Tab-separated table of C-alpha atoms in Angstrom:
chain	number	residue	atom	x	y	z
A	1	MET	CA	8.640	-3.742	22.412
A	2	THR	CA	5.814	-3.472	19.950
A	3	VAL	CA	5.498	-3.560	16.208
A	4	SER	CA	6.045	-0.211	14.526
A	5	ILE	CA	4.013	1.085	11.606
A	6	VAL	CA	5.085	3.213	8.631
A	7	VAL	CA	2.489	5.182	6.683
A	8	VAL	CA	3.326	5.911	3.033
A	9	SER	CA	1.050	8.424	1.356
A	10	HIS	CA	1.302	10.718	-1.654
A	11	SER	CA	0.413	13.553	0.677
A	12	GLU	CA	2.439	14.632	3.684
A	13	LYS	CA	-0.753	15.941	5.267
A	14	ILE	CA	-2.584	12.641	4.801
A	15	ALA	CA	0.279	10.671	6.328
A	16	ASP	CA	0.655	13.062	9.250
A	17	GLY	CA	-3.105	13.243	9.838
A	18	ALA	CA	-3.589	9.496	9.702
A	19	VAL	CA	-0.739	9.028	12.175
A	20	GLU	CA	-2.251	11.633	14.493
A	21	LEU	CA	-5.604	9.842	14.370
A	22	ALA	CA	-4.185	6.379	15.015
A	23	ALA	CA	-1.940	7.625	17.813
A	24	GLN	CA	-5.053	8.541	19.798
A	25	MET	CA	-5.931	4.875	20.075
A	26	ALA	CA	-2.431	3.494	20.244
A	27	PRO	CA	-0.320	5.908	22.275
A	28	ASP	CA	2.534	3.454	22.841
A	29	VAL	CA	2.989	2.359	19.236
A	30	LYS	CA	5.669	3.942	17.080
A	31	ILE	CA	3.800	5.146	13.977
A	32	ILE	CA	5.922	6.996	11.470
A	33	PRO	CA	4.588	9.082	8.569
A	34	ALA	CA	6.353	9.035	5.193
A	35	GLY	CA	4.126	11.283	3.094
A	36	GLY	CA	4.893	13.414	0.062
A	37	THR	CA	8.208	14.003	-1.649
A	38	ASP	CA	11.459	15.246	-0.105
A	39	ASP	CA	10.601	18.777	-1.173
A	40	GLY	CA	7.017	18.689	0.083
A	41	ARG	CA	5.247	17.989	-3.192
A	42	ILE	CA	2.557	15.380	-3.824
A	43	GLY	CA	4.234	12.051	-4.525
A	44	THR	CA	6.315	9.471	-2.760
A	45	SER	CA	10.015	9.356	-1.979
A	46	LEU	CA	12.174	6.304	-1.504
A	47	GLU	CA	14.478	8.264	0.802
A	48	LYS	CA	11.601	9.265	3.050
A	49	VAL	CA	10.282	5.713	3.193
A	50	LEU	CA	13.730	4.266	3.917
A	51	ALA	CA	14.276	6.838	6.673
A	52	ALA	CA	10.910	5.941	8.210
A	53	LEU	CA	11.691	2.222	8.059
A	54	GLU	CA	15.021	2.958	9.716
A	55	ARG	CA	13.282	4.765	12.559
A	56	GLY	CA	10.748	1.961	12.794
A	57	SER	CA	13.415	-0.648	13.296
A	58	GLU	CA	15.317	1.305	15.951
A	59	GLN	CA	15.488	-0.261	19.359
A	60	GLY	CA	13.218	0.814	22.175
A	61	SER	CA	14.237	2.745	25.247
A	62	GLY	CA	17.311	0.738	26.110
A	63	ASP	CA	15.422	-2.241	27.486
A	64	GLY	CA	17.393	-4.533	25.196
A	65	ALA	CA	14.244	-5.822	23.557
A	66	VAL	CA	14.434	-6.633	19.867
A	67	ALA	CA	12.136	-4.742	17.516
A	68	ASP	CA	9.233	-6.961	16.584
A	69	GLY	CA	9.006	-5.808	12.992
A	70	THR	CA	7.339	-3.084	10.975
A	71	VAL	CA	4.098	-3.029	9.046
A	72	VAL	CA	3.877	-0.633	6.091
A	73	ILE	CA	0.528	0.822	5.056
A	74	THR	CA	0.206	2.762	1.811
A	75	ASP	CA	-2.295	4.743	-0.190
A	76	LEU	CA	-2.430	4.805	-4.007
A	77	GLY	CA	-0.623	2.538	-6.465
A	78	SER	CA	2.728	4.235	-6.770
A	79	ALA	CA	3.036	4.442	-2.974
A	80	VAL	CA	2.787	0.654	-3.028
A	81	MET	CA	5.532	0.545	-5.659
A	82	THR	CA	7.757	2.881	-3.679
A	83	ALA	CA	7.242	0.784	-0.538
A	84	GLU	CA	8.072	-2.383	-2.470
A	85	SER	CA	11.168	-0.686	-3.880
A	86	ALA	CA	12.222	0.275	-0.364
A	87	LEU	CA	12.078	-3.386	0.645
A	88	GLU	CA	14.343	-4.163	-2.296
A	89	PHE	CA	16.865	-1.637	-0.960
A	90	LEU	CA	16.792	-2.859	2.634
A	91	GLU	CA	19.672	-5.055	3.675
A	92	ASP	CA	17.390	-7.064	5.917
A	93	PRO	CA	13.758	-6.859	4.802
A	94	ALA	CA	12.713	-9.670	7.142
A	95	GLY	CA	10.167	-8.414	9.630
A	96	VAL	CA	8.975	-5.627	7.348
A	97	LEU	CA	5.550	-6.472	5.937
A	98	LEU	CA	3.411	-4.543	3.482
A	99	ALA	CA	-0.275	-4.538	4.322
A	100	ASP	CA	-2.841	-4.568	1.519
A	101	ALA	CA	-5.274	-2.379	3.389
A	102	PRO	CA	-7.108	0.936	3.109
A	103	LEU	CA	-4.944	3.651	4.633
A	104	VAL	CA	-7.080	5.037	7.439
A	105	GLU	CA	-9.104	1.988	8.471
A	106	GLY	CA	-6.123	-0.309	8.037
A	107	LEU	CA	-3.796	1.970	9.981
A	108	VAL	CA	-6.153	2.369	12.929
A	109	ALA	CA	-6.804	-1.368	13.070
A	110	ALA	CA	-3.085	-2.112	12.812
A	111	ALA	CA	-2.180	0.460	15.454
A	112	VAL	CA	-4.751	-0.964	17.844
A	113	ALA	CA	-3.480	-4.486	17.267
A	114	ALA	CA	0.096	-3.331	17.860
A	115	GLN	CA	-0.980	-1.514	21.022
A	116	GLY	CA	-2.472	-4.805	22.200
A	117	GLY	CA	0.877	-6.532	21.786
A	118	ALA	CA	0.175	-8.400	18.542
A	119	ASP	CA	3.144	-9.651	16.546
A	120	VAL	CA	4.007	-8.323	13.105
A	121	GLN	CA	1.943	-10.935	11.228
A	122	ALA	CA	-1.093	-10.249	13.415
A	123	VAL	CA	-0.746	-6.498	12.982
A	124	ARG	CA	-0.764	-6.894	9.210
A	125	LYS	CA	-3.715	-9.248	9.488
A	126	ALA	CA	-5.650	-6.698	11.520
A	127	ALA	CA	-4.981	-4.042	8.863
A	128	GLU	CA	-6.086	-6.319	6.044
A	129	ALA	CA	-9.200	-7.436	7.923
A	130	ALA	CA	-10.223	-3.769	8.014
A	131	GLY	CA	-9.957	-3.774	4.223
A	132	ARG	CA	-12.328	-6.678	3.853
A	133	ILE	CA	-14.974	-4.813	5.801
A	134	VAL	CA	-14.611	-1.829	3.497
A	135	GLN	CA	-15.020	-4.079	0.451
A	136	GLN	CA	-18.080	-5.701	1.899
A	137	ALA	CA	-19.677	-2.320	2.389
A	138	GLU	CA	-19.579	-1.790	-1.381
A	139	PRO	CA	-22.721	-3.305	-2.894
A	140	ALA	CA	-21.197	-4.679	-6.111
A	141	SER	CA	-18.333	-6.384	-4.305
A	142	SER	CA	-17.840	-10.088	-3.886
A	143	GLY	CA	-15.754	-9.478	-0.777
A	144	GLU	CA	-18.334	-11.244	1.348
A	145	GLU	CA	-16.886	-14.583	0.393
A	146	GLU	CA	-13.790	-13.741	2.348
A	147	LEU	CA	-15.866	-13.243	5.450
A	148	GLU	CA	-17.175	-16.790	5.458
A	149	PRO	CA	-16.350	-18.582	8.704
A	150	VAL	CA	-12.708	-19.537	8.879
A	151	THR	CA	-13.645	-23.152	9.347
A	152	SER	CA	-16.755	-25.252	9.140
A	153	ALA	CA	-15.753	-27.024	12.344
A	154	PRO	CA	-17.747	-26.133	15.446
A	155	PRO	CA	-16.065	-23.509	17.607
A	156	ASP	CA	-13.761	-24.655	20.387
A	157	CYS	CA	-15.310	-22.175	22.769
A	158	THR	CA	-18.291	-19.829	22.742
A	159	GLY	CA	-19.798	-17.217	25.005
A	160	ASP	CA	-22.645	-14.689	25.094
A	161	PHE	CA	-22.157	-11.334	26.762
A	162	GLU	CA	-24.562	-8.430	27.151
A	163	LEU	CA	-23.155	-4.944	26.678
A	164	VAL	CA	-23.632	-2.948	29.861
A	165	ASN	CA	-21.849	0.315	29.119
A	166	GLN	CA	-23.917	3.272	27.911
A	167	ALA	CA	-22.190	3.777	24.583
A	168	GLY	CA	-21.970	0.122	23.564
A	169	MET	CA	-19.455	-1.102	21.007
A	170	HIS	CA	-18.021	2.197	19.771
A	171	ALA	CA	-14.496	2.865	18.597
A	172	ARG	CA	-12.503	2.527	21.816
A	173	PRO	CA	-14.146	-0.720	23.001
A	174	ALA	CA	-13.813	-2.120	19.485
A	175	ALA	CA	-10.156	-1.156	19.561
A	176	LYS	CA	-9.659	-2.952	22.889
A	177	VAL	CA	-11.412	-6.110	21.726
A	178	ALA	CA	-9.714	-6.240	18.321
A	179	GLY	CA	-6.302	-5.350	19.709
A	180	GLY	CA	-6.406	-8.043	22.377
A	181	LEU	CA	-7.730	-10.725	20.060
A	182	ALA	CA	-5.165	-10.005	17.369
A	183	SER	CA	-2.411	-11.048	19.768
A	184	LEU	CA	-4.026	-14.400	20.630
A	185	ASP	CA	-3.645	-17.640	18.725
A	186	ALA	CA	-7.328	-17.926	17.934
A	187	GLU	CA	-9.786	-17.201	15.141
A	188	VAL	CA	-12.651	-15.317	16.723
A	189	THR	CA	-15.965	-14.128	15.367
A	190	ILE	CA	-18.318	-11.828	17.241
A	191	ASN	CA	-21.862	-11.815	15.885
A	192	GLY	CA	-20.364	-13.135	12.669
A	193	VAL	CA	-17.626	-10.533	12.105
A	194	ASP	CA	-13.886	-10.972	12.582
A	195	GLY	CA	-13.209	-10.197	16.244
A	196	ALA	CA	-9.711	-8.952	15.424
A	197	SER	CA	-11.125	-6.328	13.073
A	198	MET	CA	-11.890	-3.078	14.823
A	199	THR	CA	-13.865	-1.746	11.871
A	200	GLY	CA	-15.754	-5.034	11.628
A	201	LEU	CA	-16.812	-4.755	15.252
A	202	MET	CA	-17.905	-1.171	14.775
A	203	THR	CA	-20.136	-2.151	11.859
A	204	LEU	CA	-22.135	-4.332	14.278
A	205	GLY	CA	-23.631	-1.145	15.688
A	206	ALA	CA	-24.120	-2.981	19.000
A	207	GLY	CA	-25.545	-0.656	21.662
A	208	LYS	CA	-26.224	-1.091	25.367
A	209	GLY	CA	-28.219	-4.265	25.996
A	210	ALA	CA	-27.089	-5.957	22.781
A	211	VAL	CA	-25.700	-9.449	23.197
A	212	LEU	CA	-22.345	-10.343	21.687
A	213	HIS	CA	-22.151	-13.963	20.575
A	214	VAL	CA	-18.489	-14.957	20.585
A	215	GLU	CA	-17.201	-18.035	18.758
A	216	ALA	CA	-13.535	-18.971	18.926
A	217	TRP	CA	-11.321	-21.571	17.285
A	218	GLY	CA	-7.716	-22.444	18.068
A	219	ALA	CA	-5.277	-22.903	20.917
A	220	ASP	CA	-6.267	-19.696	22.696
A	221	ALA	CA	-10.013	-20.063	22.036
A	222	GLU	CA	-10.932	-20.179	25.699
A	223	ARG	CA	-8.703	-17.234	26.584
A	224	ALA	CA	-10.214	-15.258	23.716
A	225	VAL	CA	-13.766	-15.759	24.915
A	226	GLU	CA	-12.753	-14.946	28.484
A	227	TYR	CA	-10.967	-11.819	27.270
A	228	VAL	CA	-14.035	-10.499	25.439
A	229	GLY	CA	-16.320	-11.480	28.338
A	230	GLY	CA	-14.111	-9.718	30.869
A	231	LEU	CA	-14.047	-6.492	28.883
A	232	VAL	CA	-17.794	-6.497	28.220
A	233	GLU	CA	-18.717	-7.244	31.825
A	234	ALA	CA	-16.445	-4.464	33.042
A	235	GLY	CA	-18.220	-2.114	30.620
A	236	PHE	CA	-14.842	-1.509	28.955
A	237	GLY	CA	-14.054	0.615	31.974
A	238	GLU	CA	-16.801	3.073	30.987
A	239	PRO	CA	-20.034	4.112	32.702
B	1	MET	CA	33.321	1.513	-29.087
B	2	VAL	CA	33.397	0.303	-25.520
B	3	LEU	CA	30.525	0.658	-23.095
B	4	ASP	CA	32.322	1.615	-19.900
B	5	ALA	CA	31.687	3.990	-17.011
B	6	ASN	CA	32.370	6.998	-19.247
B	7	TRP	CA	29.723	5.787	-21.650
B	8	ALA	CA	27.268	5.286	-18.796
B	9	VAL	CA	27.829	8.835	-17.543
B	10	LYS	CA	27.350	10.166	-21.074
B	11	TRP	CA	24.204	8.054	-21.457
B	12	LEU	CA	22.669	9.435	-18.272
B	13	THR	CA	23.649	12.965	-19.271
B	14	LEU	CA	21.931	12.495	-22.641
B	15	CYS	CA	18.892	11.039	-20.823
B	16	ALA	CA	18.661	14.247	-18.791
B	17	GLN	CA	19.012	16.289	-21.982
B	18	ALA	CA	16.297	14.241	-23.703
B	19	MET	CA	13.882	14.596	-20.785
B	20	ALA	CA	14.420	18.362	-20.724
B	21	GLU	CA	13.899	18.580	-24.504
B	22	HIS	CA	10.820	16.367	-24.517
B	23	ARG	CA	9.382	17.588	-21.237
B	24	VAL	CA	6.460	19.404	-22.857
B	25	GLU	CA	5.754	16.546	-25.277
B	26	LEU	CA	5.586	14.060	-22.391
B	27	ILE	CA	3.367	16.405	-20.400
B	28	GLU	CA	0.989	16.668	-23.377
B	29	LEU	CA	0.890	12.898	-23.865
B	30	ASP	CA	0.239	12.378	-20.174
B	31	ARG	CA	-2.400	15.107	-20.111
B	32	ALA	CA	-4.432	13.089	-22.613
B	33	ILE	CA	-4.572	9.886	-20.597
B	34	GLY	CA	-2.898	10.461	-17.238
B	35	ASP	CA	-2.290	13.248	-14.775
B	36	SER	CA	0.074	15.299	-16.977
B	37	ASP	CA	3.046	15.113	-14.643
B	38	HIS	CA	5.229	12.611	-16.512
B	39	GLY	CA	7.386	15.159	-18.356
B	40	GLU	CA	7.801	17.263	-15.248
B	41	ASN	CA	8.676	14.288	-13.086
B	42	MET	CA	11.130	12.697	-15.525
B	43	ASP	CA	12.872	16.033	-16.079
B	44	ARG	CA	13.171	16.620	-12.331
B	45	GLY	CA	14.431	13.071	-11.736
B	46	PHE	CA	17.152	13.190	-14.367
B	47	GLN	CA	18.211	16.723	-13.408
B	48	ALA	CA	18.801	15.264	-9.936
B	49	VAL	CA	20.852	12.479	-11.567
B	50	LEU	CA	22.982	15.160	-13.259
B	51	VAL	CA	23.604	16.809	-9.911
B	52	LYS	CA	24.735	13.468	-8.453
B	53	LEU	CA	27.038	12.866	-11.409
B	54	GLY	CA	28.566	16.275	-10.719
B	55	GLU	CA	29.283	15.264	-7.130
B	56	SER	CA	31.077	11.998	-7.821
B	57	THR	CA	32.168	9.946	-10.786
B	58	PRO	CA	30.963	6.323	-10.841
B	59	GLU	CA	33.695	3.754	-11.450
B	60	THR	CA	31.585	1.200	-13.314
B	61	PRO	CA	28.448	1.300	-15.463
B	62	GLY	CA	26.689	-0.691	-12.730
B	63	ALA	CA	27.558	1.908	-10.093
B	64	ALA	CA	26.241	4.690	-12.339
B	65	LEU	CA	22.962	2.872	-12.873
B	66	LYS	CA	22.530	2.096	-9.180
B	67	MET	CA	23.013	5.742	-8.267
B	68	THR	CA	20.448	6.626	-10.943
B	69	ALA	CA	17.964	4.126	-9.501
B	70	MET	CA	18.178	5.591	-6.014
B	71	THR	CA	17.906	9.148	-7.312
B	72	LEU	CA	14.899	8.502	-9.556
B	73	MET	CA	13.041	6.688	-6.781
B	74	SER	CA	13.613	9.595	-4.441
B	75	LYS	CA	13.076	12.534	-6.772
B	76	VAL	CA	10.484	11.589	-9.395
B	77	GLY	CA	7.535	11.350	-7.022
B	78	GLY	CA	5.051	9.574	-9.301
B	79	ALA	CA	4.772	5.993	-10.491
B	80	ALA	CA	7.649	6.442	-12.943
B	81	GLY	CA	10.033	6.793	-9.978
B	82	PRO	CA	9.762	3.273	-8.577
B	83	LEU	CA	9.295	1.798	-12.075
B	84	TYR	CA	12.412	3.356	-13.652
B	85	GLY	CA	14.228	3.086	-10.336
B	86	THR	CA	13.602	-0.645	-10.273
B	87	ALA	CA	14.617	-0.916	-13.940
B	88	PHE	CA	17.968	0.814	-13.352
B	89	LEU	CA	18.546	-1.073	-10.118
B	90	ARG	CA	17.944	-4.483	-11.709
B	91	ALA	CA	20.106	-3.552	-14.701
B	92	ALA	CA	22.859	-2.468	-12.307
B	93	THR	CA	22.609	-5.782	-10.462
B	94	ALA	CA	22.770	-7.688	-13.757
B	95	LEU	CA	25.928	-5.789	-14.774
B	96	GLY	CA	27.624	-6.267	-11.409
B	97	ASP	CA	31.135	-4.871	-11.121
B	98	SER	CA	31.983	-5.280	-14.824
B	99	ALA	CA	34.026	-2.434	-16.198
B	100	GLU	CA	32.642	-2.902	-19.711
B	101	ILE	CA	29.386	-4.067	-21.254
B	102	ASP	CA	29.421	-6.461	-24.214
B	103	PRO	CA	26.393	-7.187	-26.442
B	104	ALA	CA	25.204	-10.143	-24.348
B	105	ALA	CA	25.547	-8.143	-21.125
B	106	TRP	CA	23.534	-5.258	-22.600
B	107	ALA	CA	20.760	-7.661	-23.633
B	108	GLY	CA	20.883	-9.181	-20.153
B	109	ALA	CA	20.736	-5.782	-18.458
B	110	LEU	CA	17.730	-4.741	-20.562
B	111	GLU	CA	15.994	-8.001	-19.768
B	112	ALA	CA	16.608	-7.576	-16.041
B	113	ALA	CA	15.315	-3.994	-16.268
B	114	ARG	CA	12.174	-5.087	-18.112
B	115	ASP	CA	11.563	-7.902	-15.624
B	116	GLY	CA	11.909	-5.394	-12.790
B	117	ILE	CA	9.340	-3.082	-14.376
B	118	VAL	CA	6.948	-5.999	-14.868
B	119	ALA	CA	7.420	-7.168	-11.271
B	120	ARG	CA	6.937	-3.682	-9.833
B	121	GLY	CA	4.078	-2.503	-12.024
B	122	LYS	CA	2.340	-5.850	-12.545
B	123	ALA	CA	1.733	-4.871	-16.173
B	124	GLU	CA	1.978	-7.170	-19.199
B	125	SER	CA	2.583	-6.572	-22.882
B	126	GLY	CA	-0.456	-4.920	-24.443
B	127	ASP	CA	-1.513	-3.046	-21.282
B	128	LYS	CA	-0.401	0.265	-22.890
B	129	THR	CA	2.496	0.894	-20.538
B	130	MET	CA	6.275	1.260	-20.754
B	131	VAL	CA	6.454	-2.547	-20.904
B	132	ASP	CA	5.273	-2.229	-24.514
B	133	ALA	CA	8.504	-0.394	-25.326
B	134	TRP	CA	10.797	-2.505	-23.155
B	135	THR	CA	9.781	-5.983	-24.259
B	136	PRO	CA	10.416	-5.394	-27.996
B	137	ALA	CA	13.711	-3.724	-27.007
B	138	VAL	CA	14.759	-6.766	-24.978
B	139	ASP	CA	13.793	-9.131	-27.791
B	140	ALA	CA	15.665	-7.065	-30.399
B	141	ALA	CA	18.796	-6.737	-28.252
B	142	ARG	CA	18.736	-10.441	-27.465
B	143	ALA	CA	18.313	-11.374	-31.139
B	144	ALA	CA	21.170	-9.095	-32.154
B	145	ALA	CA	23.460	-10.385	-29.403
B	146	ASP	CA	22.574	-14.032	-30.037
B	147	GLY	CA	23.102	-13.471	-33.751
B	148	GLY	CA	26.776	-13.113	-32.931
B	149	SER	CA	26.971	-9.375	-33.187
B	150	THR	CA	30.212	-8.214	-31.618
B	151	ASP	CA	29.423	-4.623	-32.471
B	152	VAL	CA	27.731	-3.318	-29.346
B	153	LEU	CA	26.520	-0.174	-31.127
B	154	SER	CA	24.340	-2.268	-33.440
B	155	VAL	CA	22.776	-3.952	-30.393
B	156	LEU	CA	22.054	-0.559	-28.810
B	157	VAL	CA	20.485	0.626	-32.061
B	158	ALA	CA	18.349	-2.507	-32.393
B	159	ALA	CA	16.991	-2.023	-28.860
B	160	ALA	CA	16.278	1.686	-29.342
B	161	GLU	CA	14.520	1.187	-32.678
B	162	ALA	CA	12.377	-1.614	-31.258
B	163	ALA	CA	11.448	0.553	-28.253
B	164	GLU	CA	10.450	3.412	-30.571
B	165	ALA	CA	8.293	1.082	-32.673
B	166	GLY	CA	6.857	-0.355	-29.459
B	167	ALA	CA	5.905	3.119	-28.256
B	168	VAL	CA	4.130	3.865	-31.555
B	169	ALA	CA	2.314	0.556	-31.242
B	170	THR	CA	0.698	1.704	-27.973
B	171	ASP	CA	-1.425	4.240	-29.935
B	172	PRO	CA	-4.471	2.016	-30.512
B	173	MET	CA	-4.211	0.106	-27.237
B	174	VAL	CA	-6.747	0.386	-24.433
B	175	ALA	CA	-4.965	0.988	-21.126
B	176	ARG	CA	-5.302	-1.670	-18.475
B	177	LYS	CA	-2.859	-0.301	-15.886
B	178	GLY	CA	-2.262	2.975	-14.116
B	179	ARG	CA	-4.221	6.208	-14.244
B	180	ALA	CA	-4.973	5.767	-17.971
B	181	SER	CA	-6.932	2.590	-17.257
B	182	TYR	CA	-9.636	4.725	-15.620
B	183	LEU	CA	-10.373	6.085	-19.101
B	184	GLY	CA	-11.055	2.646	-20.570
B	185	GLU	CA	-11.772	2.786	-24.315
B	186	ARG	CA	-11.092	6.524	-24.348
B	187	SER	CA	-7.416	5.797	-23.765
B	188	ALA	CA	-7.153	4.418	-27.313
B	189	GLY	CA	-5.746	6.852	-29.874
B	190	HIS	CA	-3.101	8.273	-27.537
B	191	ARG	CA	0.524	7.209	-27.226
B	192	ASP	CA	1.620	5.987	-23.815
B	193	PRO	CA	3.944	8.565	-22.236
B	194	GLY	CA	5.908	5.930	-20.305
B	195	ALA	CA	6.614	3.996	-23.500
B	196	VAL	CA	7.795	7.242	-25.110
B	197	SER	CA	10.139	8.147	-22.254
B	198	SER	CA	11.476	4.573	-22.294
B	199	ALA	CA	12.293	4.916	-25.995
B	200	LEU	CA	14.021	8.243	-25.290
B	201	ILE	CA	16.193	6.582	-22.648
B	202	LEU	CA	17.205	3.749	-24.973
B	203	ARG	CA	17.864	6.203	-27.824
B	204	ALA	CA	20.139	8.192	-25.498
B	205	ALA	CA	22.138	4.991	-24.943
B	206	VAL	CA	22.872	4.981	-28.693
B	207	GLY	CA	23.797	8.643	-28.685
B	208	ALA	CA	26.306	8.077	-25.904
B	209	ALA	CA	28.048	5.383	-27.943
B	210	ALA	CA	27.989	7.122	-31.295
């Protein structure tokens, strides 16, 4: 059972399109759009959001597993308010987390993390890490501070791996790396960016022959470095 | 005068009437500093409340307000939906299952509503939002209730008049929240549409009791 994701947008088309995009990289994750009003106008609807949350919390295919929570990703301000209102209406809002993340980047990062088996906190974290990359890309932003190393302590484990696949670190490899790391109990940086952030990894622009320097802190530090190394050396399963 | 479920139904009916009557005015106010949908959205939301009231009769004021909250959040579409929805929901929670509202309970319900709007919208007094109508209304209702007024109509009137004055007071303010904040200094000189619709709602509460 994985974490499900609900997308709240003012536009039905945006919600549906974003879900379609994310589903390409996370085919096993339940991603539910809640866009537009009940009658198809621009706006948000509590009923639509509540219905989506209901679907998100439904059990899987009879395997008895308990739903591992839902992450909600929104677009503009009043979508945030509608999502918050929905939480106020839920009888049991535990396990439903709102992510403060840009809709498309955050959704894709969250979906990938969920596909990799991350728990609900880690899925939200992956979405919000995507947001920090977007902020950093804006010149006047002070978002860089948030990207400072998580700790000044030396890493518990490091590794250097040369990319061998033709296409290098493009979207699907970045999704695999970020998704796997998000589910581990480790803080990981790869060439200085958050390893659990798919968009962060893509901004590295690392092509074939580039070396990824992996630093990891935490209980799963060694596993994290081995995970990245294994993927890179296998060329992410690509030529 | 007793504020019971009948009063609440009449209040909501008068709210719907007020939104229909002032629809164009609210659209014009919102056109100046927002996205000109406030009148349209409020009218649609309260027309949906009227439909719900036609389907079933609430047994307590709290039940009427809770139904209104759910309806506004689902039908309004814009920011006013979750803001007013939260206001009505918190007021309903404050009133509980009481069959009648006394002056202190009305002041308490308004305060809970205002606190809900503040929590949801993250706006403060002076941001040129509906909070600038609600906070004076809460203060006036509280002062009237604490002053020992047993006449609930006078408490309703005090709240409505303070909300109306609060709405007028948004004229010179520079918006710091919502779509209007994108205009910066240019938002000054226009009345906040949310503060105006808030005053209309509180004035309707007087009309229902008169």
